[in-house]
């Protein structure tokens, strides 16, 4: 099973709201990633977790707050977002941060109004 | 700095014809290369990777890629295109520094493949 699941599929939120995106994998992978993707553009890396510890933060604004409660779960907490944050948010996982392929979830389509 | 280039924004091919989606890379050290496909409103799907070994790599859905070190290229190929292959294709290289792997993928800008019946 090479499935990464993400919930919700769609999310509309106002600029004052607080919401969370959830990602789950049961492949025993020890690296998990958050990406942001605009239409027809490549994904942009936001965060990397390795063995449940944050290993990369690509200078992401503090209104995005990642959390890795256990090796199977990855959350992205959202607060006070801007309209330009509207995008497809993709979660991915890989066996480790070494040279293994990453498996992507279907994404959450976020619209900030 | 490591980079990946996909020189074509779009590739058009007739169903049944062979297809090639081009990718060139620039890395320091050994290149670890990947191809992903993205269908509309979906996440990326892994197609194949080159780490070491044979220059011709076979992947999912009949795709293959040829690693060419002298030309620093990793072109994606398929002998006979299907309409269902129409999608956005990304080439990527694993970012690595002297201190070790970061887990970061550097993506090309993507190439839209249109296969017409």
Short mmCIF file of C-alpha atoms in Angstrom, two decimals:
data_model
loop_
_atom_site.label_atom_id
_atom_site.label_comp_id
_atom_site.label_asym_id
_atom_site.label_seq_id
_atom_site.Cartn_x
_atom_site.Cartn_y
_atom_site.Cartn_z
CA UNK A 1 0.00 0.00 0.00
CA UNK A 2 1.53 3.29 -1.12
CA UNK A 3 -1.26 5.55 0.03
CA UNK A 4 -1.03 8.90 1.69
CA UNK A 5 -4.37 10.33 2.75
CA UNK A 6 -5.21 13.98 3.33
CA UNK A 7 -8.22 15.63 4.87
CA UNK A 8 -10.14 17.70 4.09
CA UNK A 9 -10.15 17.63 0.28
CA UNK A 10 -11.37 21.21 0.11
CA UNK A 11 -11.24 24.01 2.66
CA UNK A 12 -12.54 27.56 2.50
CA UNK A 13 -11.52 29.82 5.36
CA UNK A 14 -11.60 33.47 6.23
CA UNK A 15 -8.50 35.41 7.13
CA UNK A 16 -9.31 35.32 10.84
CA UNK A 17 -10.06 31.59 11.03
CA UNK A 18 -7.98 28.81 12.51
CA UNK A 19 -8.04 25.48 10.72
CA UNK A 20 -5.89 22.37 10.38
CA UNK A 21 -4.92 20.07 7.54
CA UNK A 22 -4.29 16.43 8.29
CA UNK A 23 -2.08 13.87 6.57
CA UNK A 24 -1.72 10.18 7.34
CA UNK A 25 0.38 7.31 6.05
CA UNK A 26 0.68 3.70 7.18
CA UNK A 27 3.69 2.67 5.14
CA UNK A 28 6.11 2.91 8.05
CA UNK A 29 7.78 5.92 6.43
CA UNK A 30 9.91 8.04 8.74
CA UNK A 31 10.05 11.20 6.65
CA UNK A 32 7.05 13.41 5.94
CA UNK A 33 6.73 16.61 3.97
CA UNK A 34 4.40 19.56 3.37
CA UNK A 35 4.35 21.25 -0.01
CA UNK A 36 2.41 24.18 -1.42
CA UNK A 37 1.47 24.12 -5.08
CA UNK A 38 -0.01 26.85 -7.26
CA UNK A 39 -1.79 25.95 -10.48
CA UNK A 40 0.45 24.51 -13.21
CA UNK A 41 3.57 25.16 -11.07
CA UNK A 42 5.93 22.74 -9.34
CA UNK A 43 5.36 22.00 -5.66
CA UNK A 44 7.26 24.24 -3.24
CA UNK A 45 8.66 22.57 -0.17
CA UNK A 46 7.47 24.02 3.14
CA UNK A 47 8.53 21.60 5.88
CA UNK A 48 10.34 18.29 6.30
CA UNK A 49 9.97 15.99 9.30
CA UNK A 50 12.46 13.22 9.84
CA UNK A 51 11.76 10.70 12.61
CA UNK A 52 9.06 13.04 13.95
CA UNK A 53 11.47 15.96 14.29
CA UNK A 54 11.31 19.08 12.15
CA UNK A 55 14.43 19.03 9.99
CA UNK A 56 13.65 21.69 7.39
CA UNK A 57 11.55 24.85 7.54
CA UNK A 58 11.83 26.65 4.21
CA UNK A 59 11.36 30.09 5.79
CA UNK A 60 7.62 29.58 5.93
CA UNK A 61 5.58 32.36 7.60
CA UNK A 62 4.56 31.62 11.18
CA UNK A 63 0.88 31.60 10.21
CA UNK A 64 1.65 28.02 9.07
CA UNK A 65 2.51 25.72 11.96
CA UNK A 66 3.38 22.07 11.36
CA UNK A 67 3.01 19.28 13.87
CA UNK A 68 4.00 15.63 13.78
CA UNK A 69 2.16 13.88 16.66
CA UNK A 70 3.48 10.43 15.71
CA UNK A 71 5.25 8.65 12.86
CA UNK A 72 2.03 8.21 10.87
CA UNK A 73 0.47 11.64 11.23
CA UNK A 74 1.34 15.10 10.04
CA UNK A 75 -0.74 18.20 10.65
CA UNK A 76 -0.54 21.72 9.31
CA UNK A 77 -2.19 24.34 11.50
CA UNK A 78 -3.36 27.48 9.75
CA UNK A 79 -4.07 30.84 11.34
CA UNK A 80 -4.61 34.34 9.97
CA UNK A 81 -3.91 33.33 6.40
CA UNK A 82 -3.82 35.70 3.45
CA UNK A 83 -5.63 35.30 0.12
CA UNK A 84 -2.28 34.58 -1.57
CA UNK A 85 -2.03 31.46 0.59
CA UNK A 86 -4.80 29.90 -1.49
CA UNK A 87 -3.25 26.85 -3.14
CA UNK A 88 -3.15 23.06 -3.22
CA UNK A 89 -1.37 21.76 -0.11
CA UNK A 90 0.31 18.44 -0.65
CA UNK A 91 1.61 16.03 1.93
CA UNK A 92 4.21 13.42 1.03
CA UNK A 93 6.14 10.69 2.78
CA UNK A 94 9.23 8.62 2.07
CA UNK A 95 11.08 5.79 3.76
CA UNK A 96 13.60 8.31 5.04
CA UNK A 97 15.13 11.58 3.87
CA UNK A 98 17.76 9.58 1.99
CA UNK A 99 17.42 8.79 -1.69
CA UNK A 100 13.96 7.29 -1.64
CA UNK A 101 11.01 8.34 -3.69
CA UNK A 102 8.33 10.43 -2.07
CA UNK A 103 4.69 9.38 -2.18
CA UNK A 104 2.18 12.19 -2.37
CA UNK A 105 -1.33 12.50 -1.07
CA UNK A 106 -4.15 13.95 -3.21
CA UNK A 107 -3.86 17.33 -1.56
CA UNK A 108 -6.14 19.82 0.16
CA UNK A 109 -7.46 22.63 -2.02
CA UNK A 110 -7.38 25.70 0.24
CA UNK A 111 -9.20 28.93 -0.55
CA UNK A 112 -8.68 31.94 1.73
CA UNK A 113 -11.40 34.58 1.47
CA UNK B 1 23.44 25.17 -6.86
CA UNK B 2 21.45 22.20 -8.06
CA UNK B 3 18.80 22.70 -10.69
CA UNK B 4 16.52 20.94 -13.12
CA UNK B 5 15.29 22.27 -16.44
CA UNK B 6 12.36 21.08 -18.51
CA UNK B 7 12.77 23.05 -21.74
CA UNK B 8 9.28 22.41 -23.11
CA UNK B 9 6.14 23.83 -21.51
CA UNK B 10 4.01 21.52 -23.61
CA UNK B 11 4.51 18.42 -25.73
CA UNK B 12 1.88 17.29 -28.22
CA UNK B 13 1.86 13.78 -29.62
CA UNK B 14 -0.63 11.60 -31.45
CA UNK B 15 -1.92 8.48 -29.75
CA UNK B 16 0.19 5.46 -30.64
CA UNK B 17 3.29 7.53 -31.40
CA UNK B 18 6.38 7.51 -29.18
CA UNK B 19 6.73 10.35 -26.72
CA UNK B 20 9.68 12.08 -25.10
CA UNK B 21 9.57 14.63 -22.29
CA UNK B 22 12.93 16.31 -21.81
CA UNK B 23 14.81 17.03 -18.60
CA UNK B 24 18.32 18.28 -17.99
CA UNK B 25 19.97 18.70 -14.64
CA UNK B 26 22.86 20.43 -12.95
CA UNK B 27 24.19 18.94 -9.72
CA UNK B 28 27.38 18.69 -7.78
CA UNK B 29 28.08 15.06 -7.05
CA UNK B 30 25.95 12.09 -8.04
CA UNK B 31 22.51 12.92 -9.41
CA UNK B 32 19.48 11.24 -7.90
CA UNK B 33 16.70 11.82 -10.42
CA UNK B 34 12.96 11.28 -10.36
CA UNK B 35 9.95 11.63 -12.64
CA UNK B 36 6.47 12.36 -11.33
CA UNK B 37 3.12 12.75 -13.10
CA UNK B 38 0.21 14.86 -11.95
CA UNK B 39 -3.32 14.46 -13.25
CA UNK B 40 -5.75 17.38 -12.85
CA UNK B 41 -6.75 18.07 -9.24
CA UNK B 42 -4.60 15.22 -7.98
CA UNK B 43 -1.34 14.79 -6.11
CA UNK B 44 1.90 13.77 -7.76
CA UNK B 45 2.44 10.12 -8.65
CA UNK B 46 5.91 8.62 -8.67
CA UNK B 47 6.88 7.14 -12.06
CA UNK B 48 10.53 6.16 -11.80
CA UNK B 49 13.93 7.06 -10.41
CA UNK B 50 17.60 6.86 -11.25
CA UNK B 51 20.02 6.33 -8.38
CA UNK B 52 22.77 4.24 -9.91
CA UNK B 53 23.20 1.34 -12.31
CA UNK B 54 21.66 0.90 -15.77
CA UNK B 55 21.18 4.10 -17.70
CA UNK B 56 17.76 2.94 -18.91
CA UNK B 57 15.28 2.96 -16.07
CA UNK B 58 11.87 1.36 -16.38
CA UNK B 59 8.92 2.69 -14.42
CA UNK B 60 5.17 2.62 -14.02
CA UNK B 61 2.57 2.65 -16.83
CA UNK B 62 5.10 1.70 -19.52
CA UNK B 63 7.30 4.75 -19.01
CA UNK B 64 11.06 4.63 -19.05
CA UNK B 65 13.82 7.20 -18.77
CA UNK B 66 17.33 7.36 -20.11
CA UNK B 67 20.08 8.76 -17.94
CA UNK B 68 22.86 10.40 -19.95
CA UNK B 69 25.72 11.63 -17.83
CA UNK B 70 27.65 13.36 -20.61
CA UNK B 71 24.58 15.34 -21.68
CA UNK B 72 23.31 15.72 -18.08
CA UNK B 73 19.90 14.61 -19.25
CA UNK B 74 17.17 12.32 -17.95
CA UNK B 75 14.49 12.25 -20.64
CA UNK B 76 11.20 10.44 -20.06
CA UNK B 77 10.02 8.17 -22.86
CA UNK B 78 7.20 5.86 -23.82
CA UNK B 79 7.10 3.81 -27.02
CA UNK B 80 3.37 4.27 -27.66
CA UNK B 81 1.41 7.16 -26.13
CA UNK B 82 -2.13 6.83 -24.80
CA UNK B 83 -4.71 9.60 -24.50
CA UNK B 84 -4.81 8.79 -20.79
CA UNK B 85 -1.12 9.78 -20.53
CA UNK B 86 -2.18 13.42 -20.94
CA UNK B 87 -1.05 15.11 -17.72
CA UNK B 88 1.57 17.39 -16.18
CA UNK B 89 5.01 15.80 -15.81
CA UNK B 90 7.71 16.90 -13.37
CA UNK B 91 11.36 15.97 -13.35
CA UNK B 92 13.11 16.32 -9.99
CA UNK B 93 16.55 15.94 -8.50
CA UNK B 94 17.33 15.17 -4.89
CA UNK B 95 19.05 18.07 -3.18
CA UNK B 96 22.14 17.05 -1.29
CA UNK B 97 24.97 18.90 0.33
CA UNK B 98 28.31 17.91 1.70
CA UNK B 99 26.70 17.44 5.11
CA UNK B 100 24.28 14.82 3.79
CA UNK B 101 20.79 14.49 2.41
CA UNK B 102 18.11 17.02 3.22
CA UNK B 103 15.13 15.15 1.79
CA UNK B 104 14.44 18.11 -0.45
CA UNK B 105 13.43 17.60 -4.08
CA UNK B 106 14.23 20.28 -6.64
CA UNK B 107 11.54 20.21 -9.34
CA UNK B 108 11.59 21.36 -12.91
CA UNK B 109 8.85 23.73 -14.05
CA UNK B 110 6.80 20.90 -15.49
CA UNK B 111 5.78 19.84 -18.98
CA UNK B 112 2.18 19.38 -20.03
CA UNK B 113 1.77 16.33 -22.24
CA UNK B 114 -1.19 16.34 -24.62
CA UNK B 115 -1.91 13.08 -26.41
CA UNK B 116 -4.48 13.46 -29.16
CA UNK B 117 -6.59 10.59 -30.51
#
